Amino acid sequence: QKEVEQDPGPLSVPEGAIVSLNCTYSNSAFQYFMWYRQYSRKGPELLMYTYSSGNKEDGRFTAQVDKSSKYISLFIRDSQPSDSATYLCASISGNTPLVFGKGTRLSVIA
Amino acid sequence: GAGVSQTPSNKVTEKGKYVELRCDPISGHTALYWYRQSLGQGPEFLIYFQGTGAADDSGLPNDRFFAVRPEGSVSTLKIQRTERGDSAVYLCASSSGGADTQYFGPGTRLTVL
């Protein structure tokens, strides 16, 4: 079992929809949780970063972590065609390497 | 300011050849990471430098892979006797401190024929 599991999709939604992206993880030691966005043929770009459980909001994006169920979510409100990309969740504990999920490919259709 | 840069952006080589991939981190970033991303997968950790020394090389798949960072800035990932299975995008990231906020370069797409 991989330490971070993520449904690869693809996920296709109409413009303006609310998007929900999810990951599960197995390592109880993970303390930091990130979401990266990766456009085609580009490197991953840090989108959101959360420490421990709770919610974090940044504009149209909300990251949620539930450590009791080992569940990580990213919500995108009022999705735009420019949000079309692969979204990668990642987790880390202390100074261990980042562990990534496979990524979910999202298409927002105008 | 300038981000992480990687050269070349694409590299095509033949099986058995030696390749070098270069990473220029963000100026002042002491930590540097190499990852490998295969098609349809997330990045997988290879090696981490803190300054000039390799603090964690547990992700290197075998002894054909080696990386250096002699002056604590630019890093080179070296792959000997390349195999077709080495074909992937090799990503470099840097951070100013903790591993939690890493900034990635655009990657080098390596194709081994």
PDB file of C-alpha atoms in Angstrom:
ATOM      1  CA  GLN A   1       0.000   0.000   0.000  1.00  0.00           C
ATOM      2  CA  LYS A   2       1.364   3.399  -0.946  1.00  0.00           C
ATOM      3  CA  GLU A   3       1.661   5.886   1.911  1.00  0.00           C
ATOM      4  CA  VAL A   4      -0.472   8.437   0.049  1.00  0.00           C
ATOM      5  CA  GLU A   5      -3.333   7.257  -2.144  1.00  0.00           C
ATOM      6  CA  GLN A   6      -5.065   9.479  -4.674  1.00  0.00           C
ATOM      7  CA  ASP A   7      -7.628   8.688  -7.355  1.00  0.00           C
ATOM      8  CA  PRO A   8      -5.966   9.650 -10.663  1.00  0.00           C
ATOM      9  CA  GLY A   9      -9.258  10.565 -12.346  1.00  0.00           C
ATOM     10  CA  PRO A  10      -9.584  12.116 -14.861  1.00  0.00           C
ATOM     11  CA  LEU A  11     -12.221  14.435 -13.454  1.00  0.00           C
ATOM     12  CA  SER A  12     -14.201  16.681 -15.795  1.00  0.00           C
ATOM     13  CA  VAL A  13     -16.485  19.449 -14.516  1.00  0.00           C
ATOM     14  CA  PRO A  14     -18.320  22.431 -16.050  1.00  0.00           C
ATOM     15  CA  GLU A  15     -17.038  25.941 -15.415  1.00  0.00           C
ATOM     16  CA  GLY A  16     -18.362  27.340 -12.129  1.00  0.00           C
ATOM     17  CA  ALA A  17     -18.691  23.936 -10.439  1.00  0.00           C
ATOM     18  CA  ILE A  18     -17.326  23.132  -6.993  1.00  0.00           C
ATOM     19  CA  VAL A  19     -14.516  20.606  -7.264  1.00  0.00           C
ATOM     20  CA  SER A  20     -13.596  18.174  -4.506  1.00  0.00           C
ATOM     21  CA  LEU A  21     -10.231  16.404  -4.673  1.00  0.00           C
ATOM     22  CA  ASN A  22      -9.271  13.827  -2.071  1.00  0.00           C
ATOM     23  CA  CYS A  23      -6.408  11.740  -0.750  1.00  0.00           C
ATOM     24  CA  THR A  24      -5.928   9.238   2.011  1.00  0.00           C
ATOM     25  CA  TYR A  25      -2.692   8.473   3.803  1.00  0.00           C
ATOM     26  CA  SER A  26      -1.466   5.664   6.004  1.00  0.00           C
ATOM     27  CA  ASN A  27       1.478   7.129   7.952  1.00  0.00           C
ATOM     28  CA  SER A  28       0.260   8.482  11.311  1.00  0.00           C
ATOM     29  CA  ALA A  29       3.489  10.468  11.660  1.00  0.00           C
ATOM     30  CA  PHE A  30       2.588  12.796   8.774  1.00  0.00           C
ATOM     31  CA  GLN A  31       2.109  16.306  10.123  1.00  0.00           C
ATOM     32  CA  TYR A  32       2.271  18.590   7.095  1.00  0.00           C
ATOM     33  CA  PHE A  33      -0.046  18.310   4.135  1.00  0.00           C
ATOM     34  CA  MET A  34       0.308  20.051   0.823  1.00  0.00           C
ATOM     35  CA  TRP A  35      -1.503  20.423  -2.436  1.00  0.00           C
ATOM     36  CA  TYR A  36       0.496  21.065  -5.572  1.00  0.00           C
ATOM     37  CA  ARG A  37      -0.851  22.035  -8.982  1.00  0.00           C
ATOM     38  CA  GLN A  38       0.990  20.796 -12.045  1.00  0.00           C
ATOM     39  CA  TYR A  39       0.276  22.067 -15.527  1.00  0.00           C
ATOM     40  CA  SER A  40       1.237  19.918 -18.478  1.00  0.00           C
ATOM     41  CA  ARG A  41       5.010  19.793 -19.001  1.00  0.00           C
ATOM     42  CA  LYS A  42       5.667  22.025 -15.984  1.00  0.00           C
ATOM     43  CA  GLY A  43       6.955  21.408 -12.475  1.00  0.00           C
ATOM     44  CA  PRO A  44       4.573  21.169  -9.504  1.00  0.00           C
ATOM     45  CA  GLU A  45       3.575  24.511  -7.953  1.00  0.00           C
ATOM     46  CA  LEU A  46       2.725  24.729  -4.236  1.00  0.00           C
ATOM     47  CA  LEU A  47      -0.936  25.697  -3.869  1.00  0.00           C
ATOM     48  CA  MET A  48      -1.871  25.095  -0.247  1.00  0.00           C
ATOM     49  CA  TYR A  49      -0.036  23.963   2.865  1.00  0.00           C
ATOM     50  CA  THR A  50      -1.671  22.815   6.118  1.00  0.00           C
ATOM     51  CA  TYR A  51      -0.167  21.761   9.399  1.00  0.00           C
ATOM     52  CA  SER A  52      -2.039  19.032  11.312  1.00  0.00           C
ATOM     53  CA  SER A  53      -5.851  18.900  11.271  1.00  0.00           C
ATOM     54  CA  GLY A  54      -8.166  21.694  10.238  1.00  0.00           C
ATOM     55  CA  ASN A  55      -9.128  23.924   7.350  1.00  0.00           C
ATOM     56  CA  LYS A  56      -7.223  26.541   5.442  1.00  0.00           C
ATOM     57  CA  GLU A  57      -8.755  28.891   2.909  1.00  0.00           C
ATOM     58  CA  ASP A  58      -7.068  30.899   0.187  1.00  0.00           C
ATOM     59  CA  GLY A  59      -9.369  32.628  -2.286  1.00  0.00           C
ATOM     60  CA  ARG A  60     -11.341  29.978  -4.155  1.00  0.00           C
ATOM     61  CA  PHE A  61      -9.313  27.140  -2.618  1.00  0.00           C
ATOM     62  CA  THR A  62      -9.926  25.378   0.713  1.00  0.00           C
ATOM     63  CA  ALA A  63      -7.687  22.628   2.071  1.00  0.00           C
ATOM     64  CA  GLN A  64      -9.016  20.295   4.747  1.00  0.00           C
ATOM     65  CA  VAL A  65      -7.181  17.704   6.835  1.00  0.00           C
ATOM     66  CA  ASP A  66      -8.855  15.136   9.075  1.00  0.00           C
ATOM     67  CA  LYS A  67      -6.099  13.292  10.918  1.00  0.00           C
ATOM     68  CA  SER A  68      -8.563  10.969  12.685  1.00  0.00           C
ATOM     69  CA  SER A  69      -9.600   9.460   9.364  1.00  0.00           C
ATOM     70  CA  LYS A  70      -6.295  10.207   7.567  1.00  0.00           C
ATOM     71  CA  TYR A  71      -8.156  12.117   4.875  1.00  0.00           C
ATOM     72  CA  ILE A  72      -6.974  15.172   2.923  1.00  0.00           C
ATOM     73  CA  SER A  73      -9.238  17.292   0.724  1.00  0.00           C
ATOM     74  CA  LEU A  74      -8.968  20.245  -1.595  1.00  0.00           C
ATOM     75  CA  PHE A  75     -12.072  22.182  -2.622  1.00  0.00           C
ATOM     76  CA  ILE A  76     -12.118  24.576  -5.542  1.00  0.00           C
ATOM     77  CA  ARG A  77     -15.064  26.977  -5.717  1.00  0.00           C
ATOM     78  CA  ASP A  78     -16.261  28.614  -8.931  1.00  0.00           C
ATOM     79  CA  SER A  79     -13.876  26.497 -10.977  1.00  0.00           C
ATOM     80  CA  GLN A  80     -12.330  28.095 -14.066  1.00  0.00           C
ATOM     81  CA  PRO A  81     -10.856  26.578 -17.250  1.00  0.00           C
ATOM     82  CA  SER A  82      -7.474  27.856 -16.026  1.00  0.00           C
ATOM     83  CA  ASP A  83      -7.803  25.451 -13.070  1.00  0.00           C
ATOM     84  CA  SER A  84      -7.411  22.547 -15.515  1.00  0.00           C
ATOM     85  CA  ALA A  85      -4.272  20.760 -14.343  1.00  0.00           C
ATOM     86  CA  THR A  86      -3.101  17.773 -12.329  1.00  0.00           C
ATOM     87  CA  TYR A  87      -3.477  18.228  -8.570  1.00  0.00           C
ATOM     88  CA  LEU A  88      -1.018  16.383  -6.355  1.00  0.00           C
ATOM     89  CA  CYS A  89      -1.438  15.868  -2.637  1.00  0.00           C
ATOM     90  CA  ALA A  90       1.708  15.376  -0.562  1.00  0.00           C
ATOM     91  CA  SER A  91       2.537  14.695   3.062  1.00  0.00           C
ATOM     92  CA  ILE A  92       5.594  14.868   5.261  1.00  0.00           C
ATOM     93  CA  SER A  93       6.705  14.364   8.832  1.00  0.00           C
ATOM     94  CA  GLY A  94       9.663  16.287  10.205  1.00  0.00           C
ATOM     95  CA  ASN A  95      12.476  16.346   7.686  1.00  0.00           C
ATOM     96  CA  THR A  96      11.523  13.175   5.856  1.00  0.00           C
ATOM     97  CA  PRO A  97      11.056  13.441   2.091  1.00  0.00           C
ATOM     98  CA  LEU A  98       7.766  14.599   0.627  1.00  0.00           C
ATOM     99  CA  VAL A  99       5.508  11.669  -0.251  1.00  0.00           C
ATOM    100  CA  PHE A 100       3.192  12.391  -3.162  1.00  0.00           C
ATOM    101  CA  GLY A 101      -0.024  10.858  -4.353  1.00  0.00           C
ATOM    102  CA  LYS A 102      -0.368   9.929  -8.031  1.00  0.00           C
ATOM    103  CA  GLY A 103      -2.190  13.164  -8.854  1.00  0.00           C
ATOM    104  CA  THR A 104      -5.733  13.782 -10.094  1.00  0.00           C
ATOM    105  CA  ARG A 105      -6.162  15.207 -13.579  1.00  0.00           C
ATOM    106  CA  LEU A 106      -8.853  17.886 -13.611  1.00  0.00           C
ATOM    107  CA  SER A 107     -10.501  19.428 -16.671  1.00  0.00           C
ATOM    108  CA  VAL A 108     -12.821  22.417 -16.268  1.00  0.00           C
ATOM    109  CA  ILE A 109     -14.945  22.802 -19.376  1.00  0.00           C
ATOM    110  CA  ALA A 110     -16.067  26.293 -20.458  1.00  0.00           C
TER     111      ALA A 110
ATOM    112  CA  GLY B   1      12.948  36.638  -8.525  1.00  0.00           C
ATOM    113  CA  ALA B   2      14.311  33.684 -10.480  1.00  0.00           C
ATOM    114  CA  GLY B   3      12.893  30.287  -9.679  1.00  0.00           C
ATOM    115  CA  VAL B   4      14.505  26.871  -9.850  1.00  0.00           C
ATOM    116  CA  SER B   5      15.947  26.207 -13.275  1.00  0.00           C
ATOM    117  CA  GLN B   6      16.890  22.869 -14.826  1.00  0.00           C
ATOM    118  CA  THR B   7      18.899  22.043 -17.902  1.00  0.00           C
ATOM    119  CA  PRO B   8      18.489  20.544 -20.367  1.00  0.00           C
ATOM    120  CA  SER B   9      14.708  20.645 -20.626  1.00  0.00           C
ATOM    121  CA  ASN B  10      14.795  17.507 -22.774  1.00  0.00           C
ATOM    122  CA  LYS B  11      17.429  14.839 -23.134  1.00  0.00           C
ATOM    123  CA  VAL B  12      17.314  11.885 -25.501  1.00  0.00           C
ATOM    124  CA  THR B  13      20.011   9.269 -25.113  1.00  0.00           C
ATOM    125  CA  GLU B  14      20.720   5.693 -26.045  1.00  0.00           C
ATOM    126  CA  LYS B  15      20.667   2.760 -23.681  1.00  0.00           C
ATOM    127  CA  GLY B  16      24.004   2.357 -21.944  1.00  0.00           C
ATOM    128  CA  LYS B  17      25.055   6.011 -22.214  1.00  0.00           C
ATOM    129  CA  TYR B  18      25.910   8.393 -19.378  1.00  0.00           C
ATOM    130  CA  VAL B  19      23.846  11.528 -18.722  1.00  0.00           C
ATOM    131  CA  GLU B  20      24.109  14.561 -16.466  1.00  0.00           C
ATOM    132  CA  LEU B  21      21.149  16.676 -15.443  1.00  0.00           C
ATOM    133  CA  ARG B  22      21.671  20.099 -13.879  1.00  0.00           C
ATOM    134  CA  CYS B  23      19.675  22.020 -11.297  1.00  0.00           C
ATOM    135  CA  ASP B  24      20.081  25.687 -10.304  1.00  0.00           C
ATOM    136  CA  PRO B  25      18.145  26.286  -7.076  1.00  0.00           C
ATOM    137  CA  ILE B  26      16.647  29.542  -5.895  1.00  0.00           C
ATOM    138  CA  SER B  27      19.460  31.775  -4.661  1.00  0.00           C
ATOM    139  CA  GLY B  28      20.066  31.331  -0.947  1.00  0.00           C
ATOM    140  CA  HIS B  29      18.144  28.070  -0.637  1.00  0.00           C
ATOM    141  CA  THR B  30      20.229  25.627   1.380  1.00  0.00           C
ATOM    142  CA  ALA B  31      18.103  22.539   0.788  1.00  0.00           C
ATOM    143  CA  LEU B  32      17.901  20.863  -2.609  1.00  0.00           C
ATOM    144  CA  TYR B  33      15.883  17.802  -3.627  1.00  0.00           C
ATOM    145  CA  TRP B  34      15.766  15.537  -6.668  1.00  0.00           C
ATOM    146  CA  TYR B  35      12.626  13.631  -7.640  1.00  0.00           C
ATOM    147  CA  ARG B  36      11.688  11.367 -10.520  1.00  0.00           C
ATOM    148  CA  GLN B  37       8.211  11.485 -12.037  1.00  0.00           C
ATOM    149  CA  SER B  38       7.078   8.694 -14.333  1.00  0.00           C
ATOM    150  CA  LEU B  39       4.059   9.082 -16.586  1.00  0.00           C
ATOM    151  CA  GLY B  40       0.808   9.120 -14.613  1.00  0.00           C
ATOM    152  CA  GLN B  41       2.603   9.083 -11.261  1.00  0.00           C
ATOM    153  CA  GLY B  42       3.462  11.612  -8.603  1.00  0.00           C
ATOM    154  CA  PRO B  43       7.077  12.648  -8.047  1.00  0.00           C
ATOM    155  CA  GLU B  44       9.183  10.100  -6.173  1.00  0.00           C
ATOM    156  CA  PHE B  45      12.020  11.222  -3.935  1.00  0.00           C
ATOM    157  CA  LEU B  46      15.580  10.447  -4.975  1.00  0.00           C
ATOM    158  CA  ILE B  47      18.019  12.483  -2.867  1.00  0.00           C
ATOM    159  CA  TYR B  48      18.163  15.496  -0.553  1.00  0.00           C
ATOM    160  CA  PHE B  49      21.086  17.878   0.006  1.00  0.00           C
ATOM    161  CA  GLN B  50      21.530  20.219   2.922  1.00  0.00           C
ATOM    162  CA  GLY B  51      24.344  22.495   1.832  1.00  0.00           C
ATOM    163  CA  THR B  52      27.026  20.450   0.095  1.00  0.00           C
ATOM    164  CA  GLY B  53      26.297  17.112   1.712  1.00  0.00           C
ATOM    165  CA  ALA B  54      23.725  14.491   0.795  1.00  0.00           C
ATOM    166  CA  ALA B  55      21.564  14.325   3.919  1.00  0.00           C
ATOM    167  CA  ASP B  56      19.348  11.565   2.579  1.00  0.00           C
ATOM    168  CA  ASP B  57      20.008   9.469  -0.530  1.00  0.00           C
ATOM    169  CA  SER B  58      17.606   6.665   0.358  1.00  0.00           C
ATOM    170  CA  GLY B  59      15.534   7.215  -2.784  1.00  0.00           C
ATOM    171  CA  LEU B  60      18.308   6.543  -5.301  1.00  0.00           C
ATOM    172  CA  PRO B  61      17.199   3.324  -7.049  1.00  0.00           C
ATOM    173  CA  ASN B  62      20.661   1.800  -7.520  1.00  0.00           C
ATOM    174  CA  ASP B  63      24.338   2.636  -7.803  1.00  0.00           C
ATOM    175  CA  ARG B  64      23.977   3.878 -11.385  1.00  0.00           C
ATOM    176  CA  PHE B  65      22.499   7.061  -9.930  1.00  0.00           C
ATOM    177  CA  PHE B  66      24.668   9.657  -8.233  1.00  0.00           C
ATOM    178  CA  ALA B  67      24.256  13.339  -7.394  1.00  0.00           C
ATOM    179  CA  VAL B  68      26.624  16.089  -6.293  1.00  0.00           C
ATOM    180  CA  ARG B  69      26.361  19.624  -5.021  1.00  0.00           C
ATOM    181  CA  PRO B  70      30.003  20.645  -4.584  1.00  0.00           C
ATOM    182  CA  GLU B  71      29.545  24.314  -3.653  1.00  0.00           C
ATOM    183  CA  GLY B  72      26.159  24.109  -1.983  1.00  0.00           C
ATOM    184  CA  SER B  73      24.305  25.693  -4.877  1.00  0.00           C
ATOM    185  CA  VAL B  74      24.085  24.010  -8.300  1.00  0.00           C
ATOM    186  CA  SER B  75      23.513  20.266  -8.274  1.00  0.00           C
ATOM    187  CA  THR B  76      24.099  17.622 -10.924  1.00  0.00           C
ATOM    188  CA  LEU B  77      22.297  14.294 -11.104  1.00  0.00           C
ATOM    189  CA  LYS B  78      24.400  11.699 -12.909  1.00  0.00           C
ATOM    190  CA  ILE B  79      23.068   8.474 -14.383  1.00  0.00           C
ATOM    191  CA  GLN B  80      25.485   5.832 -15.660  1.00  0.00           C
ATOM    192  CA  ARG B  81      24.682   3.038 -18.110  1.00  0.00           C
ATOM    193  CA  THR B  82      21.188   4.363 -18.716  1.00  0.00           C
ATOM    194  CA  GLU B  83      18.339   1.907 -19.139  1.00  0.00           C
ATOM    195  CA  ARG B  84      14.972   2.358 -20.875  1.00  0.00           C
ATOM    196  CA  GLY B  85      13.300   2.244 -17.455  1.00  0.00           C
ATOM    197  CA  ASP B  86      15.155   5.426 -16.492  1.00  0.00           C
ATOM    198  CA  SER B  87      12.955   7.394 -18.905  1.00  0.00           C
ATOM    199  CA  ALA B  88      11.006   9.909 -16.816  1.00  0.00           C
ATOM    200  CA  VAL B  89      10.871  13.569 -15.862  1.00  0.00           C
ATOM    201  CA  TYR B  90      13.553  14.432 -13.329  1.00  0.00           C
ATOM    202  CA  LEU B  91      12.469  17.261 -11.051  1.00  0.00           C
ATOM    203  CA  CYS B  92      14.581  19.408  -8.787  1.00  0.00           C
ATOM    204  CA  ALA B  93      13.209  21.434  -5.861  1.00  0.00           C
ATOM    205  CA  SER B  94      14.768  23.778  -3.339  1.00  0.00           C
ATOM    206  CA  SER B  95      13.739  25.255  -0.020  1.00  0.00           C
ATOM    207  CA  SER B  96      15.141  27.781   2.411  1.00  0.00           C
ATOM    208  CA  GLY B  97      14.632  25.617   5.452  1.00  0.00           C
ATOM    209  CA  GLY B  98      12.101  22.933   6.134  1.00  0.00           C
ATOM    210  CA  ALA B  99      11.058  20.279   3.657  1.00  0.00           C
ATOM    211  CA  ASP B 100       7.484  21.507   3.802  1.00  0.00           C
ATOM    212  CA  THR B 101       7.824  24.438   1.378  1.00  0.00           C
ATOM    213  CA  GLN B 102       9.694  23.200  -1.653  1.00  0.00           C
ATOM    214  CA  TYR B 103       9.766  25.076  -4.944  1.00  0.00           C
ATOM    215  CA  PHE B 104      10.062  22.944  -8.047  1.00  0.00           C
ATOM    216  CA  GLY B 105      11.814  23.502 -11.320  1.00  0.00           C
ATOM    217  CA  PRO B 106      10.244  22.635 -14.693  1.00  0.00           C
ATOM    218  CA  GLY B 107      12.032  19.297 -14.870  1.00  0.00           C
ATOM    219  CA  THR B 108      14.243  17.514 -17.389  1.00  0.00           C
ATOM    220  CA  ARG B 109      12.431  15.008 -19.584  1.00  0.00           C
ATOM    221  CA  LEU B 110      14.819  12.086 -20.102  1.00  0.00           C
ATOM    222  CA  THR B 111      14.138   9.578 -22.842  1.00  0.00           C
ATOM    223  CA  VAL B 112      16.333   6.495 -23.122  1.00  0.00           C
ATOM    224  CA  LEU B 113      15.995   4.757 -26.481  1.00  0.00           C
TER     225      LEU B 113
END
